[in-house]
Coordinates of C-alpha atoms (C1' of nucleotides) in Angstrom, one line a residue:
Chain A
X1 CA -24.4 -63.1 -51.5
X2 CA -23.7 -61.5 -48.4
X3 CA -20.3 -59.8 -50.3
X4 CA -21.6 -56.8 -49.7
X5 CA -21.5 -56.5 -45.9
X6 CA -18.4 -58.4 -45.8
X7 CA -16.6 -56.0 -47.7
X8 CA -18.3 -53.1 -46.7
X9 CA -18.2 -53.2 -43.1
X10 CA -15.2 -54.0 -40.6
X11 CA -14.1 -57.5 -40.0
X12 CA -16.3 -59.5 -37.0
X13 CA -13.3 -59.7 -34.6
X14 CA -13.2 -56.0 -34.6
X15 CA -17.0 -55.3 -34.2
X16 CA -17.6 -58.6 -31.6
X17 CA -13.9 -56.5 -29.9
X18 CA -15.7 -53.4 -29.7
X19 CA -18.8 -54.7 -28.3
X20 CA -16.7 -56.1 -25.5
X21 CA -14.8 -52.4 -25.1
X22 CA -17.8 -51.0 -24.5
X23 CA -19.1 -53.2 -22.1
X24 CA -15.7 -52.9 -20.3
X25 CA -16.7 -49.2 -20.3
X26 CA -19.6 -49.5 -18.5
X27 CA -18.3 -51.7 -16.0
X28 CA -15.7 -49.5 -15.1
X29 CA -17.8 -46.4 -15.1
X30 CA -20.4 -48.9 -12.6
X31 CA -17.4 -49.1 -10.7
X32 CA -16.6 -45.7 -9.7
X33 CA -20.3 -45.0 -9.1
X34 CA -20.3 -47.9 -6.7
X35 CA -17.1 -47.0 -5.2
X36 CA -18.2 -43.9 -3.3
X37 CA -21.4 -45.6 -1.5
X38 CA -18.9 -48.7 -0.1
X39 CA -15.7 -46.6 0.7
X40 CA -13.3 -48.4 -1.6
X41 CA -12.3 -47.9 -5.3
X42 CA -12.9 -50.1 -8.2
X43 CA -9.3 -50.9 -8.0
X44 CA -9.3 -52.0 -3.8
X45 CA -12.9 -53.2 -4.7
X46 CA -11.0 -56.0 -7.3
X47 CA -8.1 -56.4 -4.9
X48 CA -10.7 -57.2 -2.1
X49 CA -12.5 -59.5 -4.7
X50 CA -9.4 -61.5 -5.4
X51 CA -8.4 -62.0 -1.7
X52 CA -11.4 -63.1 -1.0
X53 CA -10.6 -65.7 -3.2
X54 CA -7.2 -67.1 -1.6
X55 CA -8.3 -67.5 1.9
X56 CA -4.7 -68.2 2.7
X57 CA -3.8 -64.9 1.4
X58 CA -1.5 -64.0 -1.1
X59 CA 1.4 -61.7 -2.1
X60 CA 1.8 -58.5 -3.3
X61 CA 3.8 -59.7 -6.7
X62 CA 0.8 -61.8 -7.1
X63 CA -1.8 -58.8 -6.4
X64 CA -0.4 -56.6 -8.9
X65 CA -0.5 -59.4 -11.5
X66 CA -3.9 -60.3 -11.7
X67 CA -4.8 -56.8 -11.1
X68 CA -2.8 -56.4 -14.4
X69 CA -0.6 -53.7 -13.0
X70 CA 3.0 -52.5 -11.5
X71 CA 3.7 -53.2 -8.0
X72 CA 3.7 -50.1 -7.1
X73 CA 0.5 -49.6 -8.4
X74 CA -0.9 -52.2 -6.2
X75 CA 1.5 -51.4 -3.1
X76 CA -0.5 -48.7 -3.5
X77 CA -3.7 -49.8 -3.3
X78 CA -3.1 -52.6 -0.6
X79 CA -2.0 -49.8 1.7
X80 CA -4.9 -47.7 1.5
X81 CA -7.0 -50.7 2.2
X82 CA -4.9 -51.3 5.1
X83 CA -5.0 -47.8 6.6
X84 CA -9.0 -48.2 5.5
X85 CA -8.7 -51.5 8.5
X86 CA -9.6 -54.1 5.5
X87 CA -6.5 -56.3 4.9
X88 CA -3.3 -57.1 7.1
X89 CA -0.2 -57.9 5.7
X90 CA 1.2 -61.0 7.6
X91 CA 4.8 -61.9 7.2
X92 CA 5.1 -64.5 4.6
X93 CA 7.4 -67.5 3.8
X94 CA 10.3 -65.2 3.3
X95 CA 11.4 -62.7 5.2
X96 CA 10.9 -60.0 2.5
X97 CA 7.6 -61.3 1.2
X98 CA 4.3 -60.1 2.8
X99 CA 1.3 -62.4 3.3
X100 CA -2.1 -60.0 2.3
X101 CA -5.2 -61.2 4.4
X102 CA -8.6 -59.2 4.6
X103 CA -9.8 -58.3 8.1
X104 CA -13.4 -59.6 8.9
X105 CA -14.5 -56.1 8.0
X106 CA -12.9 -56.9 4.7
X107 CA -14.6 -59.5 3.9
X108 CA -17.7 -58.4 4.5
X109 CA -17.2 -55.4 2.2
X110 CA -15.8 -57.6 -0.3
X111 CA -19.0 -59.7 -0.6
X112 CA -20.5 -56.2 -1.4
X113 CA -17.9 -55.4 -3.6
X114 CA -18.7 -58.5 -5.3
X115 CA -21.9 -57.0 -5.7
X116 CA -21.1 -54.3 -8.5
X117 CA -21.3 -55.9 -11.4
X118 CA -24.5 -57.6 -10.7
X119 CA -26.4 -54.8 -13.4
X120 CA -24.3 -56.5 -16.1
X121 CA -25.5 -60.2 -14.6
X122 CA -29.0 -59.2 -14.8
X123 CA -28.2 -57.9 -18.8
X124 CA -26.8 -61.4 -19.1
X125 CA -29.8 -63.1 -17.6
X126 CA -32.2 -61.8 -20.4
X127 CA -30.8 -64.0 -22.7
X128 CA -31.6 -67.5 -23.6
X129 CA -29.9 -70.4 -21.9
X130 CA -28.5 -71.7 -25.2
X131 CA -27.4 -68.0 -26.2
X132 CA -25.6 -68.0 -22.5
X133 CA -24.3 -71.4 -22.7
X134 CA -22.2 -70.3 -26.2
X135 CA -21.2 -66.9 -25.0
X136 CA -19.5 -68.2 -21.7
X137 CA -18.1 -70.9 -24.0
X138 CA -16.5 -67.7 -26.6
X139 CA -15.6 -66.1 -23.5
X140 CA -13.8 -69.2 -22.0
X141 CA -12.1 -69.5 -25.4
X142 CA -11.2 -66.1 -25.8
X143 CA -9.7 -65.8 -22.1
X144 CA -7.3 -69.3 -23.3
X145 CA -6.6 -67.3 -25.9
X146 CA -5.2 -64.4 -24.4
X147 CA -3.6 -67.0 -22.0
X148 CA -1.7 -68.1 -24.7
X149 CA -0.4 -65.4 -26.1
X150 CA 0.5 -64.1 -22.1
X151 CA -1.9 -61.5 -22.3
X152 CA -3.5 -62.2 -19.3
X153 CA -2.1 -64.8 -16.0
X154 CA -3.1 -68.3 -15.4
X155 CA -6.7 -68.6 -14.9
X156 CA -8.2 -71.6 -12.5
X157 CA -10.2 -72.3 -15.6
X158 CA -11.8 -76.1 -16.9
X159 CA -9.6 -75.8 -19.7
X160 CA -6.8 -75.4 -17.9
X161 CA -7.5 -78.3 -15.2
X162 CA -5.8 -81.4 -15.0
X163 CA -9.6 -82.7 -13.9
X164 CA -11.0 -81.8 -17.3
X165 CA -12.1 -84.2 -19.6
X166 CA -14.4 -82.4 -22.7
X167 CA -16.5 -84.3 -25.1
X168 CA -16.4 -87.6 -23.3
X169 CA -20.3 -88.3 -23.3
X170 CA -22.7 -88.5 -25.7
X171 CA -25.2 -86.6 -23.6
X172 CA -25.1 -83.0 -25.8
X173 CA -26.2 -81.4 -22.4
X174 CA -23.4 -83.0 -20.2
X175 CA -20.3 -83.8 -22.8
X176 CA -18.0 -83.2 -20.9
X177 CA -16.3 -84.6 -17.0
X178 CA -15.3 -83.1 -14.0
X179 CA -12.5 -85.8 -12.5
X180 CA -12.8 -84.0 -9.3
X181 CA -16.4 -84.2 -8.2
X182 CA -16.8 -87.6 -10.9
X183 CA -19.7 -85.9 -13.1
X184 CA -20.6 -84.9 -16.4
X185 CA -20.9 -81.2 -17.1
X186 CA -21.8 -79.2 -20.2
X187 CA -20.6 -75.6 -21.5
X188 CA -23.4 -74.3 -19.5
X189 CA -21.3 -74.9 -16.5
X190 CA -18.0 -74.4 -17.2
X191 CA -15.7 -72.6 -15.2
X192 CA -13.3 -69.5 -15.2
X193 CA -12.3 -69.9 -11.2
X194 CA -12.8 -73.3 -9.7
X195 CA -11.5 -73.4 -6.3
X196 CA -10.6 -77.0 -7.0
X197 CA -8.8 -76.3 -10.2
X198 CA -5.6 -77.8 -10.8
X199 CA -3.2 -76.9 -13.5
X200 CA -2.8 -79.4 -16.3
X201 CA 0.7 -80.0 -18.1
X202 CA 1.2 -78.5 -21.4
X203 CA 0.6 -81.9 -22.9
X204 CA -2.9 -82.8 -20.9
X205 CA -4.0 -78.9 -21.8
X206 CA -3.0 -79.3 -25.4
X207 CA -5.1 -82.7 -25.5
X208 CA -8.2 -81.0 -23.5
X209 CA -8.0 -78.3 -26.3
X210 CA -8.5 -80.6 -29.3
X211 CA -10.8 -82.6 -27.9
X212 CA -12.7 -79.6 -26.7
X213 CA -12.5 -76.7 -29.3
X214 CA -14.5 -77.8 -32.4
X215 CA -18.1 -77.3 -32.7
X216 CA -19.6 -80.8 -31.9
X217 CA -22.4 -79.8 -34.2
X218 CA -24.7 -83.0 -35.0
X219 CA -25.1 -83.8 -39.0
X220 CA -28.2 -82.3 -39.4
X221 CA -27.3 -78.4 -38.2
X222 CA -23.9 -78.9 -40.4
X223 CA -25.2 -77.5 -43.2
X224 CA -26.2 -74.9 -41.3
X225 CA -23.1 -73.9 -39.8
X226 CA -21.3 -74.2 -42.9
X227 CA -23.6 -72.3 -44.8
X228 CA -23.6 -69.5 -42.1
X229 CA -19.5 -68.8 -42.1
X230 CA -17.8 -67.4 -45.1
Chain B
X1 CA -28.6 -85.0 -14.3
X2 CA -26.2 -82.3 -14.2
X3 CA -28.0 -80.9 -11.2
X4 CA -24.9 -81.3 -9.0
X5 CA -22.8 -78.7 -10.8
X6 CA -26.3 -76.4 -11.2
X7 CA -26.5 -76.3 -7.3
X8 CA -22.7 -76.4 -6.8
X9 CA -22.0 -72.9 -9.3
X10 CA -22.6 -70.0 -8.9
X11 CA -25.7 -68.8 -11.8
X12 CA -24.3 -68.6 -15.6
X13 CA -24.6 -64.8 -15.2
X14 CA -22.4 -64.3 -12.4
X15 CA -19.7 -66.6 -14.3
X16 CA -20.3 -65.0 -17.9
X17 CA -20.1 -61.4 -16.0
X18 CA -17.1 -62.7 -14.2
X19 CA -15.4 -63.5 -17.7
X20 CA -16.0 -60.2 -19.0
X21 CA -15.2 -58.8 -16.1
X22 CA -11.8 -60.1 -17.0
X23 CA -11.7 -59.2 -20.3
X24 CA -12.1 -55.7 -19.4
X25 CA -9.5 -55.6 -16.9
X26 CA -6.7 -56.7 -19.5
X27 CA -8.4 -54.3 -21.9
X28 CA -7.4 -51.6 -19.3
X29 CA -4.4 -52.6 -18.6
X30 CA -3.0 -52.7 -22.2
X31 CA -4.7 -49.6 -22.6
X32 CA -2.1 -48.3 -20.4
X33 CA 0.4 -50.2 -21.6
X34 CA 0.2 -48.8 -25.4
X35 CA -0.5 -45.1 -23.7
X36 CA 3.2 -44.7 -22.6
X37 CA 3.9 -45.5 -26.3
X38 CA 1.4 -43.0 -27.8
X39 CA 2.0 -39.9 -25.4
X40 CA -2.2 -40.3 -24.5
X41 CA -3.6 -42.0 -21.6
X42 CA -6.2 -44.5 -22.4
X43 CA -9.2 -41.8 -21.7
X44 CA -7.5 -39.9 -23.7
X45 CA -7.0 -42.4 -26.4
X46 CA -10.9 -43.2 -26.0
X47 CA -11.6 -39.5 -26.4
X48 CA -9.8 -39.7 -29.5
X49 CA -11.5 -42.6 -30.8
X50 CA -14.9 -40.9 -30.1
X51 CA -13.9 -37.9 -31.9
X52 CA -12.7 -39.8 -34.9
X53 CA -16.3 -41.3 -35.3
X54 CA -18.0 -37.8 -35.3
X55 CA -16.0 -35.7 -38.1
X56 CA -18.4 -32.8 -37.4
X57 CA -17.5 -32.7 -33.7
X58 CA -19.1 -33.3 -30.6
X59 CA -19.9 -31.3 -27.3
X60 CA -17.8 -31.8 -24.2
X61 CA -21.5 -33.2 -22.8
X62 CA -21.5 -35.6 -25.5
X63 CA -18.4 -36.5 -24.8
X64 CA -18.5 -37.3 -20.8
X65 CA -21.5 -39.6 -21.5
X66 CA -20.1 -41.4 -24.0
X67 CA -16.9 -41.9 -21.8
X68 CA -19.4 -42.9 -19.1
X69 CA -17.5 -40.2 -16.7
X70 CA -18.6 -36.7 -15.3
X71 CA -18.2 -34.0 -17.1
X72 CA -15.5 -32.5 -15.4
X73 CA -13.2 -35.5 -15.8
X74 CA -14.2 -35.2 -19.8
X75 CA -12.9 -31.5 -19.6
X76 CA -9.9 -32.7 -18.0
X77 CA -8.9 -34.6 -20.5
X78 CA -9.9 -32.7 -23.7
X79 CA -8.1 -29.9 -21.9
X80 CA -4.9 -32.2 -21.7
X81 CA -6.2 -32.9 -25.4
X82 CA -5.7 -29.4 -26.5
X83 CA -2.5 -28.5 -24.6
X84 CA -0.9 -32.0 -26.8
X85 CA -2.4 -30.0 -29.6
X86 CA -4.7 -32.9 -31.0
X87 CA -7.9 -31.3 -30.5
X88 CA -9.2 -28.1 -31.0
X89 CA -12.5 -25.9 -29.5
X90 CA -14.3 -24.3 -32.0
X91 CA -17.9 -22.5 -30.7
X92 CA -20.6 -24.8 -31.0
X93 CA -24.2 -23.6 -32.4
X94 CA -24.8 -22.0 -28.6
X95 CA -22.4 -19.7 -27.6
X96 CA -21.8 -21.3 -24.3
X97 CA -20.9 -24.6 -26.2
X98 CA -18.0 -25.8 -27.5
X99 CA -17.2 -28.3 -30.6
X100 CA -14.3 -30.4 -30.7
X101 CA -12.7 -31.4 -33.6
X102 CA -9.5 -33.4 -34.3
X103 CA -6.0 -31.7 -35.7
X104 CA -4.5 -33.5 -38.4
X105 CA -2.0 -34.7 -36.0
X106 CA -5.2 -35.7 -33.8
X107 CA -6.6 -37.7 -36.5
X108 CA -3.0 -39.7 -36.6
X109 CA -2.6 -40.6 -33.7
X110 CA -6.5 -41.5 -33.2
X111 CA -6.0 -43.6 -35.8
X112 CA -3.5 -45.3 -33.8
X113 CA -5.2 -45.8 -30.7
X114 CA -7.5 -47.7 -32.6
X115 CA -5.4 -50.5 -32.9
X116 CA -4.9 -51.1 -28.9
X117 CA -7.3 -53.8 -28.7
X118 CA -5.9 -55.6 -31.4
X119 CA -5.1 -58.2 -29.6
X120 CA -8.0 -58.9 -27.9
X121 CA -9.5 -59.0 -31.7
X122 CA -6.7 -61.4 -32.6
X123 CA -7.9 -64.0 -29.6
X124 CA -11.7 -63.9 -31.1
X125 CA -10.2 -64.2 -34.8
X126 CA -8.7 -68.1 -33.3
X127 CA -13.0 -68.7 -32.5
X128 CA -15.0 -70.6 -35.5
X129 CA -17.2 -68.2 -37.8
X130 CA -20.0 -69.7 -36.3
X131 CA -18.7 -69.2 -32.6
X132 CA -17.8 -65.8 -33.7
X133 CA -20.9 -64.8 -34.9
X134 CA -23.4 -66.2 -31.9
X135 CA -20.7 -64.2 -29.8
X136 CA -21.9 -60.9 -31.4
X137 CA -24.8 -61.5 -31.6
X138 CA -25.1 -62.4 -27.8
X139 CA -23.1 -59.3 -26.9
X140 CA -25.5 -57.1 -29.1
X141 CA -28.4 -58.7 -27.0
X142 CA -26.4 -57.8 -23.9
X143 CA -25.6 -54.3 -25.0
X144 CA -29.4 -53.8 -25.9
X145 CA -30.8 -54.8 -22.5
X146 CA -28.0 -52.3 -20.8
X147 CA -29.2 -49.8 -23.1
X148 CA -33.0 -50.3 -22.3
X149 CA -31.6 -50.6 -18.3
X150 CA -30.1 -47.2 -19.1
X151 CA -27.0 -47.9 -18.0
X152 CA -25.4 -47.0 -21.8
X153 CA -26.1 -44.3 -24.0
X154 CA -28.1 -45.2 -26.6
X155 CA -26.0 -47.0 -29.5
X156 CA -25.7 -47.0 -33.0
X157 CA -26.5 -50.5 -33.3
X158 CA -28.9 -52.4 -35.7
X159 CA -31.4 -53.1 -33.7
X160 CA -32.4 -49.8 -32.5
X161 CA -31.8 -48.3 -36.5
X162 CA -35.4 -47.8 -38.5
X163 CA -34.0 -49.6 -41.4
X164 CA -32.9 -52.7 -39.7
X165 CA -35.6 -55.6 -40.5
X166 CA -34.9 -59.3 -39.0
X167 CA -35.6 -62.4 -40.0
X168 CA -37.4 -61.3 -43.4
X169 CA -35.4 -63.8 -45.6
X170 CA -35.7 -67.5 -44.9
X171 CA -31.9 -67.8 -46.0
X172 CA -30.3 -69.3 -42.9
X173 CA -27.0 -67.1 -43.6
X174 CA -28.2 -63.8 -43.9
X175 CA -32.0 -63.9 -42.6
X176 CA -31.7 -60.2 -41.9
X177 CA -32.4 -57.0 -44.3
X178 CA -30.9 -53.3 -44.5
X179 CA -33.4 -51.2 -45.9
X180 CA -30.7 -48.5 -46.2
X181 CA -28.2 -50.6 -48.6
X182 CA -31.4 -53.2 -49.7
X183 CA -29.7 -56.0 -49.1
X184 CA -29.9 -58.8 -46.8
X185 CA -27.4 -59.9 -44.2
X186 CA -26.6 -61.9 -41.5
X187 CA -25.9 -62.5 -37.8
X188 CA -22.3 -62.1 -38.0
X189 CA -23.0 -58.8 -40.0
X190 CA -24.6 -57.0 -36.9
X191 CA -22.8 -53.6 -36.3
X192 CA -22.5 -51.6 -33.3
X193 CA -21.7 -48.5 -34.6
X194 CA -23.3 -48.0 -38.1
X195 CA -22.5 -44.6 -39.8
X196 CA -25.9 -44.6 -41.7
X197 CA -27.4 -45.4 -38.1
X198 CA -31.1 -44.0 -38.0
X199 CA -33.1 -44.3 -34.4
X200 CA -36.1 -46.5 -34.5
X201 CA -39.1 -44.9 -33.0
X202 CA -40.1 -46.9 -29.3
X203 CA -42.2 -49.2 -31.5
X204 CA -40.5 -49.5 -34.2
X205 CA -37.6 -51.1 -32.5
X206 CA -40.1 -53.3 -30.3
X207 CA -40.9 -55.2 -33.0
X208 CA -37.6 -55.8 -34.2
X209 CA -36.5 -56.7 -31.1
X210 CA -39.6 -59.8 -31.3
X211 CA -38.4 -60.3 -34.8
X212 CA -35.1 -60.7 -33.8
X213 CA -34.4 -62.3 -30.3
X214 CA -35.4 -65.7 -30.4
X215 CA -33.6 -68.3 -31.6
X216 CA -33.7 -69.5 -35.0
X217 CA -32.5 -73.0 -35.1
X218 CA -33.5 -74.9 -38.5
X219 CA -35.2 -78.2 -37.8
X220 CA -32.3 -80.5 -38.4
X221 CA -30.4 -78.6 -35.5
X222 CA -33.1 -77.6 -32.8
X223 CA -33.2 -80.8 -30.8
X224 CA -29.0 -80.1 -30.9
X225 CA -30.0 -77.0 -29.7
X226 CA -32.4 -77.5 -27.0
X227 CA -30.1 -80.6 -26.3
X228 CA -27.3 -78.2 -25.1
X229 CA -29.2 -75.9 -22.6
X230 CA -29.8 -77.2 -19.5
Chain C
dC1 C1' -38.7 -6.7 -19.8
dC2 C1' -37.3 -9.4 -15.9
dC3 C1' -37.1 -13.3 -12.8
dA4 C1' -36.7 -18.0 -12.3
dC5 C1' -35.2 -22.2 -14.5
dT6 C1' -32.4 -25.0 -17.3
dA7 C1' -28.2 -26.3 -19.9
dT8 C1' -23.2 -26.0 -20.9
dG9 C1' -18.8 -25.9 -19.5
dT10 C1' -15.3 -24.5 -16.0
dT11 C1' -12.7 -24.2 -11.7
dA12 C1' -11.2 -26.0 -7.0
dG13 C1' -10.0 -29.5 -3.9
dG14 C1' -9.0 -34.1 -2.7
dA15 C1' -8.4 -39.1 -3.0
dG16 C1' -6.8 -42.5 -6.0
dT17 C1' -4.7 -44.6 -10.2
dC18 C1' -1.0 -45.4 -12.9
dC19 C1' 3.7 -45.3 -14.4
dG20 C1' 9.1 -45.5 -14.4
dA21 C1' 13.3 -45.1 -11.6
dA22 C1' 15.8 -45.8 -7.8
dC23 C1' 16.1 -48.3 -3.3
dA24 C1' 16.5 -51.6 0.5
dA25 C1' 16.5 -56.1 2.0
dT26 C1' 16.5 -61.0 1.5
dG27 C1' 17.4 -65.3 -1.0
dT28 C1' 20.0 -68.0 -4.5
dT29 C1' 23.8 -69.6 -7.2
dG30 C1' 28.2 -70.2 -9.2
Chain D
dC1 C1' 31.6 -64.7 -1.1
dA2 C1' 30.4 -62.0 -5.0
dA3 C1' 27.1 -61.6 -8.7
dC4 C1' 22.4 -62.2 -9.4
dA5 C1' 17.5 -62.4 -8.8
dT6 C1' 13.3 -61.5 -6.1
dT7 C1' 10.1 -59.0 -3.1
dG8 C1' 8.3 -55.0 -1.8
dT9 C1' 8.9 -49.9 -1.0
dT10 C1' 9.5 -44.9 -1.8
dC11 C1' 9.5 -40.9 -4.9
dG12 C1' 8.0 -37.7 -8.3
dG13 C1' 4.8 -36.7 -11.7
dA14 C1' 0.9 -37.1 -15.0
dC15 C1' -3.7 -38.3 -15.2
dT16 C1' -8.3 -40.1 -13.6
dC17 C1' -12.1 -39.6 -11.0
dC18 C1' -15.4 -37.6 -8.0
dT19 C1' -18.5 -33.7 -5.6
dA20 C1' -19.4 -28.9 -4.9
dA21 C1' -19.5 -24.5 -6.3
dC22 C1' -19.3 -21.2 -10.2
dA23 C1' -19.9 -18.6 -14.4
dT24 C1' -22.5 -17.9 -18.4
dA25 C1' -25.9 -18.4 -21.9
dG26 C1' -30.4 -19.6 -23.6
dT27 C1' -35.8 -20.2 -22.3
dG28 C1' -40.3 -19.5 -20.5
dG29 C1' -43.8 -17.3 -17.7
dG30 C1' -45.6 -13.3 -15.8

DNA sequence: CCCACTATGTTAGGAGTCCGAACAATGTTG
DNA sequence: CAACATTGTTCGGACTCCTAACATAGTGGG
């Protein structure tokens, strides 16, 4: 009944990708604007973002990879941010490896940093919990996803965790457990970088994925569903 | 009952912005990645894309907003654009304007930047239909508020087009009607950029947006619903 | 008609983002 | 110890971005 539109237009992934292009557009764009006022660019802004986030500091191999480019992209950008006074490199374990650590004006920028994409946050707040709930659950599907296929590096995510246990309570709000902390969760609250995370084996991640991928949708909204896929 | 993790993480927003904050870093960096392979850089490739969408051509103004840069950065890259021979400047209406419009060889290779974010499209196709479609929909709710924020251009997207009327049919699967085609359709149907796109006046699209943004969950599925939110 | 005023696009200069290629230096392994 | 792999750097070059300062072309009021 809906033929129409199905043939006529593009195929969902493609619209639902596009949607997501664009909004990467915009936060890139926010980025540059943001970058003049706090002295860094979006790409020493993200490098900031992620130190902040390994208090121990990390490497430069590891900088460029979750920044998704070379090293010398990111020897780059860790050396203007050094000559800016915001990180130190430290000597590492090895000899050759370096040992990235911001500077406490560093980290003070970096919570402003932090700060950037808060326009896009307030966009997200507009919906309704249930809406936000299932979108941050399609995100944290899409991100394994792309895991998967080695588009994009390990992420600390619930999915990922060897703490994770999905769909082990009958509360809808709280199906799932947190090992860690010993508490029920729901979707609402899942994860994309727990400090505590720990990485699952392939096995455990596999199981974690069955049990938590399919839409626990209760007898009466089945018909629903079914009737609203095609 | 789940107040522990609502006090313990940071707000839904932040962690939802955070995703596609990720998202749109990989998105960049294959963008790059399929550049090298294409001879365009991925403004460029965007550029391309933009032109591809507007077969009469666009301004060079046009263009820089809808790349969300300034418009000196837009003529640098048409101007790379032109010396690679896939775009041309014909006079606009003024005489001080310009109109760009692809070269056959432009319209190839536009046609192959396109398919950069395939894969990204190819980690929502692995969601359910019914995850798929909430996912669009939430992102067109998200797009809306940016563009009402005024932090996007304005969109060719359903809910800001004067023939877009929602929630007229009480079929659960497509609830939604195009007065342009007459025919009803659904959430998963929602486009972003619609061709036959006609701006709703300030009103107009006021009351779609009531019509449209809360949640229709039959009755079978609403205490699921209200169930899952927090 | 002419003087602001506005709009479109350009140039100039400078910092930064990216890449691939080629290097050093340090570990690791057969 | 000689390959080999790993970490980070330097180099050259194309492109991305910005702000500021210009041209030039339409517009409106006096």
């Amino acid at each position: 009944m809906t033929a129409i539109f199905d043939s006529l237009s593009e195929p969902i992934a493609r619209r639902v990708t596009a949607g997501l292009a664009k909004i990467a557009l915009v936060l890139r764009s926010r980025a540059w604007k943001g970058a003049g006022a706090a002295g860094v660019t979006p790409t020493q802004g993200q490098a900031l973002g992620l130190l902040r986030d390994a208090p121990d500091g990390i490497g430069l191999r590891a900088i460029a990879k979750l920044l998704g480019v070379t090293p010398p992209t990111a020897s780059d950008a860790v050396n203007t941010l050094v000559a800016k006074g915001l990180v130190t490199k430290a000597p590492g374990a090895d000899r050759r490896s370096i040992n990235l650590v911001l500077t406490p004006r560093g980290e003070t920028l970096a919570d402003q940093t932090r700060e950037w994409p808060s326009f896009l946050a307030d966009a997200v707040d507009t919906l309704d919990p249930v809406e936000q709930a299932a979108l941050l659950r399609a995100l944290v599907k899409v991100i394994r996803s792309l895991q998967q296929a080695g588009d994009v590096p390990l992420q600390r995510m619930c999915l990922t965790c060897t703490f994770f246990r999905p769909n082990v309570h009958h509360d809808a709000a709280a199906p799932h457990h947190c090992a860690y902390v010993d508490a029920p969760f729901g979707d609402r609250h899942l994860r994309l970088a727990c400090p505590e995370h720990a990485p699952a084996s392939v096995e455990e991640q596999e199981r974690a994925w069955q049990a938590f991928a399919p839409l626990r949708t209760p007898p009466g909204a089945d018909a629903h569903a079914a009737g609203r896929s095609d």
